[in-house]
């Protein structure tokens, strides 16, 4: 299955016997379960990553269940849910605080996530912090976006504000470079500057305010090209040596940290 093929791929990479390792076997197995990615056409790295994480979660969750290593909380939720190494590493939770502008009542709606998709508020230059500020700023829901207030009994204008109530061990940011403008989809080539260390998320989370909530960059996925064509590369930091490496098809080379900052960044891993 996909999890076994992925495990073999990771094992081959860490053995260090090869200059590079092809993911062809994993792609072939994964494509059988997700036919969308079987074709040799352009696909979105973020969508692919979500499917990979979901598939690994389901496979590894089943292994835990078969081995009988379920916690009491997991058992109470039944076999349809549970935790895995994927949820332990990548799953966080947002809480959306919704305030009715008429009666001022507040309701909170939790929502789990593995990837945060951040808007890019500029066409030229901005920072990751700018993107975070844009994502977490309060929004007003009016007209067709009104909420049904259970206290008022009718649809009402409201404000909504998101906060992080659970921060994952590994935070993945998706920079929304593909956007609609004037009914046409286009790619934003904005230079988004991002920190290599000390990324502080506590301003967006009341539960992290008194904890060490700082993250360090460990990898980035880059996309060069346009809407219907392009090329993906990756930068990854070795956990032991702290050296950065560029992965560009069969070319794996060590690079300077300064080269990791690029205007083609699409996914950031902290």
Tab-separated table of C-alpha atoms in Angstrom:
chain	number	residue	atom	x	y	z
A	1	UNK	CA	0.000	0.000	0.000
A	2	UNK	CA	0.965	3.678	-0.060
A	3	UNK	CA	2.253	3.692	3.527
A	4	UNK	CA	4.561	0.739	2.881
A	5	UNK	CA	5.837	2.292	-0.361
A	6	UNK	CA	6.398	5.613	1.439
A	7	UNK	CA	8.297	3.843	4.228
A	8	UNK	CA	10.548	2.174	1.672
A	9	UNK	CA	11.174	5.532	-0.013
A	10	UNK	CA	12.142	7.211	3.275
A	11	UNK	CA	14.358	4.264	4.214
A	12	UNK	CA	16.176	4.415	0.875
A	13	UNK	CA	16.753	8.165	1.290
A	14	UNK	CA	18.269	7.826	4.771
A	15	UNK	CA	20.465	4.831	3.900
A	16	UNK	CA	22.711	7.221	1.994
A	17	UNK	CA	23.733	4.627	-0.599
A	18	UNK	CA	22.552	6.659	-3.595
A	19	UNK	CA	23.182	10.117	-5.002
A	20	UNK	CA	19.417	10.450	-5.360
A	21	UNK	CA	16.316	8.291	-4.926
A	22	UNK	CA	13.381	8.170	-7.337
A	23	UNK	CA	9.856	8.174	-5.822
A	24	UNK	CA	8.543	6.303	-8.864
A	25	UNK	CA	7.410	3.207	-6.917
A	26	UNK	CA	5.579	5.311	-4.325
A	27	UNK	CA	3.976	7.438	-7.050
A	28	UNK	CA	2.768	4.325	-8.857
A	29	UNK	CA	1.131	2.826	-5.749
A	30	UNK	CA	-0.290	6.179	-4.657
A	31	UNK	CA	-1.720	6.802	-8.134
A	32	UNK	CA	-3.747	3.596	-7.939
A	33	UNK	CA	-5.496	4.873	-4.822
A	34	UNK	CA	-5.728	8.476	-6.056
A	35	UNK	CA	-6.281	8.295	-9.860
A	36	UNK	CA	-6.179	12.111	-10.100
A	37	UNK	CA	-2.428	12.001	-9.523
A	38	UNK	CA	-1.794	9.051	-11.814
A	39	UNK	CA	-1.712	11.110	-14.985
A	40	UNK	CA	1.537	12.791	-16.067
A	41	UNK	CA	0.013	16.261	-15.940
A	42	UNK	CA	0.414	19.344	-13.761
A	43	UNK	CA	-0.766	18.920	-10.174
A	44	UNK	CA	-0.785	21.133	-7.094
A	45	UNK	CA	1.797	20.280	-4.424
A	46	UNK	CA	-0.477	21.382	-1.597
A	47	UNK	CA	-3.342	19.172	-2.766
A	48	UNK	CA	-0.936	16.263	-3.209
A	49	UNK	CA	0.507	16.771	0.290
A	50	UNK	CA	-2.975	16.777	1.872
A	51	UNK	CA	-3.793	13.473	0.166
A	52	UNK	CA	-0.464	11.930	1.229
A	53	UNK	CA	-0.949	12.955	4.862
A	54	UNK	CA	-4.544	11.676	4.848
A	55	UNK	CA	-3.491	8.365	3.326
A	56	UNK	CA	-0.623	7.869	5.793
A	57	UNK	CA	-2.909	8.774	8.707
A	58	UNK	CA	-5.515	6.223	7.688
A	59	UNK	CA	-2.921	3.485	7.144
A	60	UNK	CA	-1.000	4.122	10.367
A	61	UNK	CA	-4.197	4.544	12.371
A	62	UNK	CA	-5.277	1.089	11.220
A	63	UNK	CA	-1.957	-0.389	12.318
A	64	UNK	CA	-2.440	1.048	15.810
A	65	UNK	CA	-5.961	-0.346	15.986
A	66	UNK	CA	-4.884	-3.818	14.818
A	67	UNK	CA	-2.080	-3.903	17.367
A	68	UNK	CA	-4.475	-2.969	20.138
A	69	UNK	CA	-2.544	0.145	21.175
A	70	UNK	CA	-5.538	2.465	21.397
A	71	UNK	CA	-5.963	4.830	24.279
A	72	UNK	CA	-9.194	4.950	26.268
A	73	UNK	CA	-10.096	8.266	24.584
A	74	UNK	CA	-9.540	6.762	21.138
A	75	UNK	CA	-11.618	3.711	22.011
A	76	UNK	CA	-14.490	5.909	23.181
A	77	UNK	CA	-14.524	7.680	19.812
A	78	UNK	CA	-14.877	4.374	17.990
A	79	UNK	CA	-12.934	2.902	15.082
A	80	UNK	CA	-13.903	5.709	12.711
A	81	UNK	CA	-11.485	8.172	14.292
A	82	UNK	CA	-8.251	8.148	16.257
A	83	UNK	CA	-4.731	9.388	16.293
A	84	UNK	CA	-1.630	8.470	14.351
A	85	UNK	CA	1.923	9.747	14.056
A	86	UNK	CA	0.542	12.083	11.361
A	87	UNK	CA	-2.005	13.748	13.650
A	88	UNK	CA	0.548	13.892	16.472
A	89	UNK	CA	3.028	15.769	14.272
A	90	UNK	CA	0.900	17.815	11.871
A	91	UNK	CA	-2.595	18.352	13.264
A	92	UNK	CA	-3.500	21.660	14.882
A	93	UNK	CA	-6.788	23.307	15.775
A	94	UNK	CA	-8.304	26.700	15.065
A	95	UNK	CA	-11.202	28.236	16.951
A	96	UNK	CA	-13.463	30.638	15.065
A	97	UNK	CA	-15.092	33.137	17.429
A	98	UNK	CA	-18.345	34.348	15.830
A	99	UNK	CA	-20.013	37.451	17.281
A	100	UNK	CA	-23.550	38.437	16.302
A	101	UNK	CA	-23.527	42.180	15.639
A	102	UNK	CA	-27.124	42.544	16.842
A	103	UNK	CA	-27.260	40.730	20.193
A	104	UNK	CA	-23.463	40.456	20.709
A	105	UNK	CA	-23.703	36.742	21.546
A	106	UNK	CA	-20.512	34.775	20.879
A	107	UNK	CA	-20.190	31.222	19.631
A	108	UNK	CA	-16.977	29.292	19.046
A	109	UNK	CA	-16.489	26.807	16.243
A	110	UNK	CA	-13.401	24.538	16.381
A	111	UNK	CA	-11.769	23.289	13.195
A	112	UNK	CA	-8.749	21.021	12.860
A	113	UNK	CA	-6.063	21.644	10.237
A	114	UNK	CA	-2.821	20.215	8.913
A	115	UNK	CA	-1.971	23.076	6.543
A	116	UNK	CA	-2.708	26.781	6.985
A	117	UNK	CA	-3.424	28.497	3.653
A	118	UNK	CA	-2.287	32.104	3.990
A	119	UNK	CA	-3.386	34.980	1.730
A	120	UNK	CA	-0.635	37.155	0.256
A	121	UNK	CA	-1.615	40.796	0.911
A	122	UNK	CA	0.793	42.369	-1.593
A	123	UNK	CA	1.750	41.996	-5.254
A	124	UNK	CA	5.378	42.971	-4.757
A	125	UNK	CA	6.952	42.364	-1.331
A	126	UNK	CA	5.635	41.278	2.067
A	127	UNK	CA	6.583	39.086	5.013
A	128	UNK	CA	5.213	35.841	6.377
A	129	UNK	CA	4.116	37.874	9.394
A	130	UNK	CA	2.048	40.087	7.056
A	131	UNK	CA	0.373	36.963	5.675
A	132	UNK	CA	-0.378	35.723	9.188
A	133	UNK	CA	-1.802	39.092	10.213
A	134	UNK	CA	-4.047	39.031	7.153
A	135	UNK	CA	-5.245	35.484	7.904
A	136	UNK	CA	-6.027	36.179	11.574
A	137	UNK	CA	-7.598	39.620	11.231
A	138	UNK	CA	-11.332	39.781	12.081
A	139	UNK	CA	-13.727	39.521	9.155
A	140	UNK	CA	-17.279	40.838	8.852
A	141	UNK	CA	-19.999	38.547	7.469
A	142	UNK	CA	-22.824	40.401	5.726
A	143	UNK	CA	-25.438	39.879	3.003
A	144	UNK	CA	-25.185	36.322	1.639
A	145	UNK	CA	-22.553	35.444	4.265
A	146	UNK	CA	-24.721	36.241	7.277
A	147	UNK	CA	-24.919	33.708	10.111
A	148	UNK	CA	-28.088	32.309	11.618
A	149	UNK	CA	-28.055	33.562	15.210
A	150	UNK	CA	-29.826	31.095	17.489
A	151	UNK	CA	-30.435	33.862	20.032
A	152	UNK	CA	-31.994	36.299	17.563
A	153	UNK	CA	-33.699	33.511	15.613
A	154	UNK	CA	-32.819	35.145	12.283
A	155	UNK	CA	-29.863	35.693	9.971
A	156	UNK	CA	-27.636	38.497	11.219
A	157	UNK	CA	-24.415	40.274	10.334
A	158	UNK	CA	-21.498	38.974	12.381
A	159	UNK	CA	-17.772	39.218	12.900
A	160	UNK	CA	-15.518	36.175	12.888
A	161	UNK	CA	-11.983	35.888	14.225
A	162	UNK	CA	-9.721	32.847	14.193
A	163	UNK	CA	-7.201	31.865	16.876
A	164	UNK	CA	-4.909	28.866	17.246
A	165	UNK	CA	-6.098	26.715	20.125
A	166	UNK	CA	-3.703	23.871	19.406
A	167	UNK	CA	-0.397	24.343	17.600
A	168	UNK	CA	1.077	21.287	15.849
A	169	UNK	CA	4.664	20.145	16.318
A	170	UNK	CA	5.241	20.758	12.604
A	171	UNK	CA	3.474	23.799	11.164
A	172	UNK	CA	2.899	23.837	7.395
A	173	UNK	CA	2.065	27.118	5.659
A	174	UNK	CA	0.639	27.247	2.154
A	175	UNK	CA	1.189	30.589	0.432
A	176	UNK	CA	-1.846	31.229	-1.770
A	177	UNK	CA	0.003	32.258	-4.915
A	178	UNK	CA	-2.787	31.122	-7.243
A	179	UNK	CA	-5.624	33.620	-6.947
A	180	UNK	CA	-8.632	34.859	-8.891
A	181	UNK	CA	-8.521	38.378	-10.295
A	182	UNK	CA	-11.086	39.853	-12.693
A	183	UNK	CA	-12.552	36.361	-13.250
A	184	UNK	CA	-9.143	35.077	-14.314
A	185	UNK	CA	-6.861	32.858	-12.264
A	186	UNK	CA	-3.306	34.154	-11.965
A	187	UNK	CA	-0.152	33.425	-10.033
A	188	UNK	CA	1.292	35.932	-7.550
A	189	UNK	CA	5.071	36.240	-7.790
A	190	UNK	CA	5.272	38.270	-4.572
A	191	UNK	CA	8.522	38.009	-2.639
A	192	UNK	CA	7.395	36.735	0.763
A	193	UNK	CA	10.222	36.994	3.284
A	194	UNK	CA	10.111	34.337	5.993
A	195	UNK	CA	12.201	33.853	9.136
A	196	UNK	CA	14.569	30.913	9.503
A	197	UNK	CA	14.072	30.804	13.271
A	198	UNK	CA	12.099	32.397	16.102
A	199	UNK	CA	8.764	32.448	14.284
A	200	UNK	CA	6.437	33.428	17.127
A	201	UNK	CA	2.805	32.306	16.857
A	202	UNK	CA	1.741	33.317	20.366
A	203	UNK	CA	0.033	36.554	19.146
A	204	UNK	CA	-2.482	34.335	17.358
A	205	UNK	CA	-3.065	31.913	20.205
A	206	UNK	CA	-4.163	32.661	23.766
A	207	UNK	CA	-3.149	29.138	24.796
A	208	UNK	CA	0.431	29.684	23.584
A	209	UNK	CA	0.938	33.081	25.195
A	210	UNK	CA	2.821	31.718	28.182
A	211	UNK	CA	4.559	28.918	26.331
A	212	UNK	CA	7.481	28.744	23.977
A	213	UNK	CA	5.661	28.872	20.650
A	214	UNK	CA	8.591	29.705	18.389
A	215	UNK	CA	9.248	27.690	15.263
A	216	UNK	CA	12.277	27.194	13.001
A	217	UNK	CA	12.166	26.603	9.249
A	218	UNK	CA	13.095	23.043	8.279
A	219	UNK	CA	11.934	22.787	4.647
A	220	UNK	CA	10.337	24.651	1.749
A	221	UNK	CA	8.655	23.614	-1.492
A	222	UNK	CA	9.140	26.004	-4.396
A	223	UNK	CA	7.126	26.431	-7.596
A	224	UNK	CA	8.632	28.061	-10.665
A	225	UNK	CA	6.319	28.728	-13.586
A	226	UNK	CA	2.768	29.844	-14.210
A	227	UNK	CA	-0.806	28.641	-13.823
A	228	UNK	CA	-0.762	25.698	-16.227
A	229	UNK	CA	2.911	24.787	-16.188
A	230	UNK	CA	5.840	24.819	-13.831
A	231	UNK	CA	8.497	22.941	-11.915
A	232	UNK	CA	8.690	22.008	-8.239
A	233	UNK	CA	11.888	21.931	-6.184
A	234	UNK	CA	12.510	21.611	-2.452
A	235	UNK	CA	14.934	22.929	0.162
A	236	UNK	CA	15.475	20.758	3.236
A	237	UNK	CA	17.557	21.244	6.365
A	238	UNK	CA	19.470	18.239	7.665
A	239	UNK	CA	18.391	17.717	11.297
A	240	UNK	CA	21.883	16.752	12.490
A	241	UNK	CA	24.344	18.809	10.452
A	242	UNK	CA	21.948	21.799	10.058
A	243	UNK	CA	23.122	22.109	6.442
A	244	UNK	CA	20.613	23.059	3.736
A	245	UNK	CA	20.155	20.985	0.585
A	246	UNK	CA	18.386	21.660	-2.694
A	247	UNK	CA	16.359	18.855	-4.291
A	248	UNK	CA	15.808	19.449	-8.009
A	249	UNK	CA	14.829	16.166	-9.669
A	250	UNK	CA	18.044	14.100	-9.752
A	251	UNK	CA	20.199	17.037	-8.616
A	252	UNK	CA	20.783	17.081	-4.857
A	253	UNK	CA	23.222	19.800	-3.813
A	254	UNK	CA	24.245	21.527	-0.618
A	255	UNK	CA	23.359	25.236	-0.599
A	256	UNK	CA	23.960	28.266	1.572
A	257	UNK	CA	21.193	29.283	3.964
A	258	UNK	CA	20.830	32.605	2.136
A	259	UNK	CA	19.731	30.711	-1.009
A	260	UNK	CA	16.704	29.311	0.837
A	261	UNK	CA	14.990	32.719	0.749
A	262	UNK	CA	13.300	32.853	-2.653
A	263	UNK	CA	10.275	34.371	-4.373
A	264	UNK	CA	9.143	30.925	-5.577
A	265	UNK	CA	8.360	29.567	-2.074
A	266	UNK	CA	4.969	27.827	-2.049
A	267	UNK	CA	4.933	25.601	1.044
A	268	UNK	CA	6.872	26.330	4.242
A	269	UNK	CA	7.524	23.746	6.955
A	270	UNK	CA	8.308	24.945	10.508
